[in-house]
Amino acid sequence: MAKVVLSCTVNSEPQQIIIDDRDSLADVLRDKLHLTSVKKGCEVGECGACTVLINDEAFDSCIYLAIWAEGKEIRTVEGLMDADGEISDIQQAFIDEAAVQCGFCTCGFIMSSMPILESDEEYTRDEIRKQIAGNFCRCTGYENIANAVEKVKEDRMNNKK
Amino acid sequence: MSIGKSIKRVDAFEKVTGRAKYTNDYQINNAYVARILHSTIANGIVKSIDISEAVKLEGVVKVVTCFDVPDITFPTAGHPFSLDPKHMDIADRKLLNQRVRYYGDDVAAVVAKDEITAARAVNLIKVEYEEYEPILSIEDALKEGVKPIHDDYPDNILAHSSYEIGDYENAIKEEGLIAFEGEYETPTVKHCYIESAVSYAYEEKGRTVVVTSTQIPHIVRRVVGQALGIGWGKVRVIKPYIGGGFGGKQDVLYEPLNAYLSKIVGGRCVKLNIPREENFVSTRVRTAMKFKIKSYVRPDGRFVARKIELYGNKGAYASHGHSMVAKACNAFKQIYQDEIATKGDAYTIFTNMPTSGAMRAYGIPQITFAVESHVDEIAKALKLDPIEIRKLNMMKLGFVDNGIKCYCNGLEECIEKGKKYIDWDNKIIEYKNQTGPIRKGVGMAIFSYATGVYPISLETASCRIILNQDGSVQVQMGATEIGQGADTVFAQMVSEVLDIPIENVHMVSTQDTDITPYDSGAYASRQSYVSGMAAKKAALKLKEEIIAHANFMLKLPLGNIDLERNCIVNKKTGEVLCSLEEVAMHALYNKEKSVHIRADITNQCKSNSFSLGVCFVDIEVDIPLGKIKVNKVINVHDCGKVLNPELAAAQVHGGMSMSLGFALSEHLIFDKKTGRPLNNNLLDYKLPTVMDTPHLEAQFADTYDISGPFGNKALGEPPTIPVAPAIRNAILNATGVSFNTAPFTPQRLVEKFKENNL
């Protein structure tokens, strides 16, 4: 065990954080940066509630050692709101499609859907479902979550045309 | 007007931005953390515990064992306290237990400066046990001469209840009756809320404060007081946002131990986060049940007399006691009525298995699986349409049982809608006489479910509404938002009664027993019905107060003005006289008669209404692979007036998904010799993922329940009742094979298909 300095970018801000080299990225984001959108549901990479983007790829941050994030770019739900307080289309879609219930899995799902939404590729509903299958939800039966992601994906693709 | 509109959740913005704070999200400086040592035997006693190595570890603050805790047993059920000693919940566990009753029982705990140290210290504790033979099944528990799990229950039977309507023995003598017998079994399953059980406790001004993820803050307060032997007023419980409960948090879990651990370190803050693997076993599970049903039926399908024997596997501790099994047994005589007689016997049996407690729909998914399987067997044998036999026997409008009434009955409408969506009549013909490895089938099931717990238990709820200077209100409910959307419908109710915009209703979502009024909590699908009555009553009272002050302010006689569209208006002409904001400002700041307009009421509910519904499925069965694909599934509910269509549908989706898991994949598995759990994690416990879940169709009957505050009755739990039996019946339709044990895993399907030479 040793204290080390982690240098990385979190939600576009450069960070230098003193951490324990055994810390998970989830714990560092939660405990050091107070980014509580990163939820811990199992701490062994099964539930997906702690999903964040690392260099634009979705990871379970609970089984990602913080030291591996050195030099990397991390994104969490807190980074999706713009400077004026406007939330992103995918957050709004979760509200509009009634895809939120207890909310504990919500932020993880939003981050898991980001690579789909930011991709230039088309995704079918089945492909969307496959991409977010690493996240568990017990409240919604996934119906409205899949609807929300599908809707935003469609809108974004249409806007590109 | 807000009722009946798809108002967005009042907490959705907080939740999609990550701002909603759950128990584990509060930053506490220098909080200690605790971990529990669970027993590695299922039955026995702790002879000694050696903590010498554990206490030497740097960072360990305190180690306590079952030999240190107060000699107080306490109950844990999320039931209102009963003043009648005969109806009190069973107090059968201590904070830590020397007598070990299941694999995972709590025998010691460590308080440390960090989680890693606490976990390592737990591993250094050495326990010497005297081991008894584990009693893992109902059959083993009932064997003669078995050592009782609780001394107070020498035959391991927690309770036996029975009823007989009509004369069963005489009824079955009728000539020409056809007898049917069946045995059915449902598994041990887990709620799998995504936020594991978690709490923290500290002392403040000589009082104990517990912040916890619970459905029942006011009950937690009482039980912490009971368990620690302190005045209940010395305990304060705070409930922040909750990451799902489903009945699993309708039990007092580790809050008393957490409070105790804080106490023994001088009231310092101690956090107790139950890891997922421990959470699976050492909190509560759904009661596994076994059923024997015998029915005497006329050739036209009319039920003349039926009887049921029901055994519930209670596990190690009483928790909710016999109530789940008794409720399941009662449902047998509710959804269908026999022409002459119905008989029921229900037993709750202690075993050395994890403690079973409440889980979404409280025994009714289990009994409905048995009854609806049984009805399809009868229909098949008598060559009757499964729908027609149900219509002939099912609950009718006005039916009353145990004080619960069928105030409105949309079952026929539910069936028609489900039938249409699934194209039932055509599919029944299309799926006849299939051969080959892939076979299709349709199936359906119906259910009834009570709304709340009247008259078995007290139904009391409170609401406080305060008028702000700008004419908005804040609403404090004792009722608990746990994800189901209660706060949103309460806001709709208050907005409806006061006729003010929904955005002017501010819900206080955090329950704090020092501040919020009393309510028993979130369970029994009671919130919109029982607590909704309180919200309505408080809003009506507030309206009265507002109008009374407006009369004073405008110097007008009583009875001529009303509160409409956020204004005080002339009742006759609708002319606007002033805004609600003006009344609110005047009320507070005028120098003649300052009043702070508020309403603070309690409502005792003395009615109960049957909520009804149906599920239809269209599936295909891959016989060689033992795989079931659900092509179409629909739930149709008669929940009275639908308060918020989109949120109601979302609630139905979640219940359907849970029931799909109950049918196809979910069961906790234990080593048959030791009782050690084998799949207590989210990887091996097969919770449905989005890939396992088909499109979930939710529809509603158009009914209005006169007993509900806004025409509504239960919807929270019912969606999770009918899907599993509908799937079971569709397998029967597809393959002709009867599966009477859930879940229908590939292993079980293949074995049984082979037995049947398919």
PDB file of C-alpha atoms in Angstrom, chain B residues 40-189:
ATOM      1  CA  THR B  40     -20.243 -20.810   8.508  1.00  0.00           C
ATOM      2  CA  ILE B  41     -22.613 -23.432   9.860  1.00  0.00           C
ATOM      3  CA  ALA B  42     -26.383 -23.535   9.475  1.00  0.00           C
ATOM      4  CA  ASN B  43     -27.395 -24.949  12.849  1.00  0.00           C
ATOM      5  CA  GLY B  44     -25.660 -24.994  16.198  1.00  0.00           C
ATOM      6  CA  ILE B  45     -24.288 -22.760  18.914  1.00  0.00           C
ATOM      7  CA  VAL B  46     -21.227 -20.619  19.232  1.00  0.00           C
ATOM      8  CA  LYS B  47     -19.097 -22.159  21.972  1.00  0.00           C
ATOM      9  CA  SER B  48     -16.364 -19.581  21.969  1.00  0.00           C
ATOM     10  CA  ILE B  49     -14.922 -16.773  19.924  1.00  0.00           C
ATOM     11  CA  ASP B  50     -11.265 -15.795  19.790  1.00  0.00           C
ATOM     12  CA  ILE B  51     -10.846 -12.162  18.783  1.00  0.00           C
ATOM     13  CA  SER B  52      -7.230 -11.806  19.929  1.00  0.00           C
ATOM     14  CA  GLU B  53      -5.734 -11.657  16.442  1.00  0.00           C
ATOM     15  CA  ALA B  54      -8.438  -9.381  15.096  1.00  0.00           C
ATOM     16  CA  VAL B  55      -8.020  -6.701  17.786  1.00  0.00           C
ATOM     17  CA  LYS B  56      -4.278  -6.555  17.161  1.00  0.00           C
ATOM     18  CA  LEU B  57      -4.789  -5.394  13.612  1.00  0.00           C
ATOM     19  CA  GLU B  58      -3.965  -1.719  13.216  1.00  0.00           C
ATOM     20  CA  GLY B  59      -7.058   0.296  12.493  1.00  0.00           C
ATOM     21  CA  VAL B  60      -9.440  -1.979  14.357  1.00  0.00           C
ATOM     22  CA  VAL B  61     -11.472   0.042  16.849  1.00  0.00           C
ATOM     23  CA  LYS B  62     -13.701  -2.560  18.434  1.00  0.00           C
ATOM     24  CA  VAL B  63     -14.689  -6.187  18.062  1.00  0.00           C
ATOM     25  CA  VAL B  64     -17.945  -7.394  19.590  1.00  0.00           C
ATOM     26  CA  THR B  65     -19.334 -10.874  19.718  1.00  0.00           C
ATOM     27  CA  CYS B  66     -22.604 -12.584  20.483  1.00  0.00           C
ATOM     28  CA  PHE B  67     -21.401 -12.861  24.090  1.00  0.00           C
ATOM     29  CA  ASP B  68     -21.210  -9.066  24.478  1.00  0.00           C
ATOM     30  CA  VAL B  69     -24.560  -7.804  23.174  1.00  0.00           C
ATOM     31  CA  PRO B  70     -27.554  -6.984  25.409  1.00  0.00           C
ATOM     32  CA  ASP B  71     -29.703  -9.968  26.312  1.00  0.00           C
ATOM     33  CA  ILE B  72     -32.703  -8.547  24.467  1.00  0.00           C
ATOM     34  CA  THR B  73     -34.655 -10.260  21.728  1.00  0.00           C
ATOM     35  CA  PHE B  74     -36.555  -8.062  19.311  1.00  0.00           C
ATOM     36  CA  PRO B  75     -38.932  -8.385  16.356  1.00  0.00           C
ATOM     37  CA  THR B  76     -38.045  -7.085  12.902  1.00  0.00           C
ATOM     38  CA  ALA B  77     -41.262  -7.162  10.845  1.00  0.00           C
ATOM     39  CA  GLY B  78     -42.400  -3.983   9.142  1.00  0.00           C
ATOM     40  CA  HIS B  79     -45.790  -4.200  10.810  1.00  0.00           C
ATOM     41  CA  PRO B  80     -47.426  -1.500  12.923  1.00  0.00           C
ATOM     42  CA  PHE B  81     -46.980  -2.172  16.634  1.00  0.00           C
ATOM     43  CA  SER B  82     -49.797  -4.181  18.157  1.00  0.00           C
ATOM     44  CA  LEU B  83     -51.089  -3.235  21.589  1.00  0.00           C
ATOM     45  CA  ASP B  84     -52.585  -6.723  21.828  1.00  0.00           C
ATOM     46  CA  PRO B  85     -49.857  -9.063  23.115  1.00  0.00           C
ATOM     47  CA  LYS B  86     -51.361 -11.945  21.129  1.00  0.00           C
ATOM     48  CA  HIS B  87     -50.779 -10.133  17.859  1.00  0.00           C
ATOM     49  CA  MET B  88     -47.318  -8.816  18.556  1.00  0.00           C
ATOM     50  CA  ASP B  89     -44.561  -9.737  16.138  1.00  0.00           C
ATOM     51  CA  ILE B  90     -42.306 -12.509  17.363  1.00  0.00           C
ATOM     52  CA  ALA B  91     -39.171 -11.225  19.089  1.00  0.00           C
ATOM     53  CA  ASP B  92     -36.677 -13.980  18.364  1.00  0.00           C
ATOM     54  CA  ARG B  93     -33.306 -12.504  17.540  1.00  0.00           C
ATOM     55  CA  LYS B  94     -30.583 -10.596  19.297  1.00  0.00           C
ATOM     56  CA  LEU B  95     -28.177  -8.091  17.806  1.00  0.00           C
ATOM     57  CA  LEU B  96     -25.701 -10.954  17.464  1.00  0.00           C
ATOM     58  CA  ASN B  97     -26.678 -14.546  18.049  1.00  0.00           C
ATOM     59  CA  GLN B  98     -24.984 -17.281  19.979  1.00  0.00           C
ATOM     60  CA  ARG B  99     -27.600 -19.770  18.828  1.00  0.00           C
ATOM     61  CA  VAL B 100     -26.838 -20.095  15.105  1.00  0.00           C
ATOM     62  CA  ARG B 101     -29.905 -20.736  12.978  1.00  0.00           C
ATOM     63  CA  TYR B 102     -28.744 -20.442   9.360  1.00  0.00           C
ATOM     64  CA  TYR B 103     -25.575 -20.340   7.303  1.00  0.00           C
ATOM     65  CA  GLY B 104     -24.881 -16.621   7.482  1.00  0.00           C
ATOM     66  CA  ASP B 105     -26.228 -15.808  10.942  1.00  0.00           C
ATOM     67  CA  ASP B 106     -24.621 -12.822  12.677  1.00  0.00           C
ATOM     68  CA  VAL B 107     -22.164 -13.858  15.363  1.00  0.00           C
ATOM     69  CA  ALA B 108     -19.677 -10.996  15.675  1.00  0.00           C
ATOM     70  CA  ALA B 109     -18.934  -7.535  14.302  1.00  0.00           C
ATOM     71  CA  VAL B 110     -15.904  -5.364  13.796  1.00  0.00           C
ATOM     72  CA  VAL B 111     -15.684  -1.590  13.874  1.00  0.00           C
ATOM     73  CA  ALA B 112     -12.607  -0.285  12.089  1.00  0.00           C
ATOM     74  CA  LYS B 113     -11.186   2.834  10.570  1.00  0.00           C
ATOM     75  CA  ASP B 114     -11.620   1.649   6.995  1.00  0.00           C
ATOM     76  CA  GLU B 115     -13.331  -1.080   5.005  1.00  0.00           C
ATOM     77  CA  ILE B 116     -10.234  -3.094   4.176  1.00  0.00           C
ATOM     78  CA  THR B 117      -9.191  -3.285   7.817  1.00  0.00           C
ATOM     79  CA  ALA B 118     -12.710  -4.245   8.885  1.00  0.00           C
ATOM     80  CA  ALA B 119     -12.869  -7.033   6.298  1.00  0.00           C
ATOM     81  CA  ARG B 120      -9.444  -8.350   7.263  1.00  0.00           C
ATOM     82  CA  ALA B 121     -10.293  -8.274  10.952  1.00  0.00           C
ATOM     83  CA  VAL B 122     -13.450 -10.293  10.347  1.00  0.00           C
ATOM     84  CA  ASN B 123     -11.294 -12.963   8.715  1.00  0.00           C
ATOM     85  CA  LEU B 124      -9.037 -13.113  11.780  1.00  0.00           C
ATOM     86  CA  ILE B 125     -11.840 -13.944  14.215  1.00  0.00           C
ATOM     87  CA  LYS B 126     -11.897 -17.615  15.155  1.00  0.00           C
ATOM     88  CA  VAL B 127     -15.187 -19.214  16.126  1.00  0.00           C
ATOM     89  CA  GLU B 128     -15.687 -22.565  17.779  1.00  0.00           C
ATOM     90  CA  TYR B 129     -19.125 -24.028  17.117  1.00  0.00           C
ATOM     91  CA  GLU B 130     -21.093 -26.947  18.433  1.00  0.00           C
ATOM     92  CA  GLU B 131     -22.785 -28.084  15.278  1.00  0.00           C
ATOM     93  CA  TYR B 132     -26.234 -29.638  14.905  1.00  0.00           C
ATOM     94  CA  GLU B 133     -27.637 -31.361  11.854  1.00  0.00           C
ATOM     95  CA  PRO B 134     -28.857 -28.637   9.447  1.00  0.00           C
ATOM     96  CA  ILE B 135     -32.633 -28.662   8.899  1.00  0.00           C
ATOM     97  CA  LEU B 136     -32.941 -27.299   5.405  1.00  0.00           C
ATOM     98  CA  SER B 137     -36.333 -28.424   4.170  1.00  0.00           C
ATOM     99  CA  ILE B 138     -39.890 -28.231   5.432  1.00  0.00           C
ATOM    100  CA  GLU B 139     -40.011 -32.033   5.476  1.00  0.00           C
ATOM    101  CA  ASP B 140     -36.897 -32.287   7.651  1.00  0.00           C
ATOM    102  CA  ALA B 141     -38.184 -29.620  10.020  1.00  0.00           C
ATOM    103  CA  LEU B 142     -41.404 -31.563  10.580  1.00  0.00           C
ATOM    104  CA  LYS B 143     -39.708 -34.918  11.293  1.00  0.00           C
ATOM    105  CA  GLU B 144     -40.339 -36.301  14.735  1.00  0.00           C
ATOM    106  CA  GLY B 145     -37.624 -35.880  17.308  1.00  0.00           C
ATOM    107  CA  VAL B 146     -35.829 -33.096  15.458  1.00  0.00           C
ATOM    108  CA  LYS B 147     -34.119 -30.561  17.708  1.00  0.00           C
ATOM    109  CA  PRO B 148     -36.225 -27.383  17.533  1.00  0.00           C
ATOM    110  CA  ILE B 149     -34.716 -24.312  15.908  1.00  0.00           C
ATOM    111  CA  HIS B 150     -36.475 -22.088  18.452  1.00  0.00           C
ATOM    112  CA  ASP B 151     -37.196 -23.518  21.901  1.00  0.00           C
ATOM    113  CA  ASP B 152     -40.578 -21.778  21.932  1.00  0.00           C
ATOM    114  CA  TYR B 153     -41.629 -23.763  18.854  1.00  0.00           C
ATOM    115  CA  PRO B 154     -40.835 -27.393  19.705  1.00  0.00           C
ATOM    116  CA  ASP B 155     -42.271 -28.812  16.456  1.00  0.00           C
ATOM    117  CA  ASN B 156     -40.692 -26.072  14.288  1.00  0.00           C
ATOM    118  CA  ILE B 157     -44.157 -24.871  13.330  1.00  0.00           C
ATOM    119  CA  LEU B 158     -44.308 -21.112  13.794  1.00  0.00           C
ATOM    120  CA  ALA B 159     -48.055 -21.140  13.193  1.00  0.00           C
ATOM    121  CA  HIS B 160     -50.890 -23.111  11.685  1.00  0.00           C
ATOM    122  CA  SER B 161     -54.094 -21.408  10.587  1.00  0.00           C
ATOM    123  CA  SER B 162     -57.133 -22.812   8.872  1.00  0.00           C
ATOM    124  CA  TYR B 163     -60.569 -21.987   7.572  1.00  0.00           C
ATOM    125  CA  GLU B 164     -63.538 -23.829   6.193  1.00  0.00           C
ATOM    126  CA  ILE B 165     -66.360 -22.159   4.328  1.00  0.00           C
ATOM    127  CA  GLY B 166     -69.334 -24.498   3.904  1.00  0.00           C
ATOM    128  CA  ASP B 167     -69.070 -28.191   4.667  1.00  0.00           C
ATOM    129  CA  TYR B 168     -66.240 -29.522   2.548  1.00  0.00           C
ATOM    130  CA  GLU B 169     -66.620 -33.230   3.375  1.00  0.00           C
ATOM    131  CA  ASN B 170     -70.299 -33.100   2.593  1.00  0.00           C
ATOM    132  CA  ALA B 171     -69.869 -31.040  -0.560  1.00  0.00           C
ATOM    133  CA  ILE B 172     -67.538 -33.510  -2.210  1.00  0.00           C
ATOM    134  CA  LYS B 173     -70.183 -36.235  -1.960  1.00  0.00           C
ATOM    135  CA  GLU B 174     -72.177 -34.644  -4.778  1.00  0.00           C
ATOM    136  CA  GLU B 175     -72.654 -37.112  -7.598  1.00  0.00           C
ATOM    137  CA  GLY B 176     -70.808 -36.569 -10.851  1.00  0.00           C
ATOM    138  CA  LEU B 177     -68.014 -34.388  -9.470  1.00  0.00           C
ATOM    139  CA  ILE B 178     -64.559 -34.828 -10.962  1.00  0.00           C
ATOM    140  CA  ALA B 179     -61.617 -34.645  -8.572  1.00  0.00           C
ATOM    141  CA  PHE B 180     -58.295 -32.984  -9.384  1.00  0.00           C
ATOM    142  CA  GLU B 181     -55.159 -33.012  -7.302  1.00  0.00           C
ATOM    143  CA  GLY B 182     -51.950 -31.132  -7.751  1.00  0.00           C
ATOM    144  CA  GLU B 183     -48.751 -30.231  -5.933  1.00  0.00           C
ATOM    145  CA  TYR B 184     -46.864 -27.036  -6.650  1.00  0.00           C
ATOM    146  CA  GLU B 185     -43.678 -25.419  -5.448  1.00  0.00           C
ATOM    147  CA  THR B 186     -42.155 -21.940  -5.612  1.00  0.00           C
ATOM    148  CA  PRO B 187     -38.488 -21.116  -4.963  1.00  0.00           C
ATOM    149  CA  THR B 188     -36.491 -18.908  -2.640  1.00  0.00           C
ATOM    150  CA  VAL B 189     -35.831 -15.704  -4.525  1.00  0.00           C
TER     151      VAL B 189
END
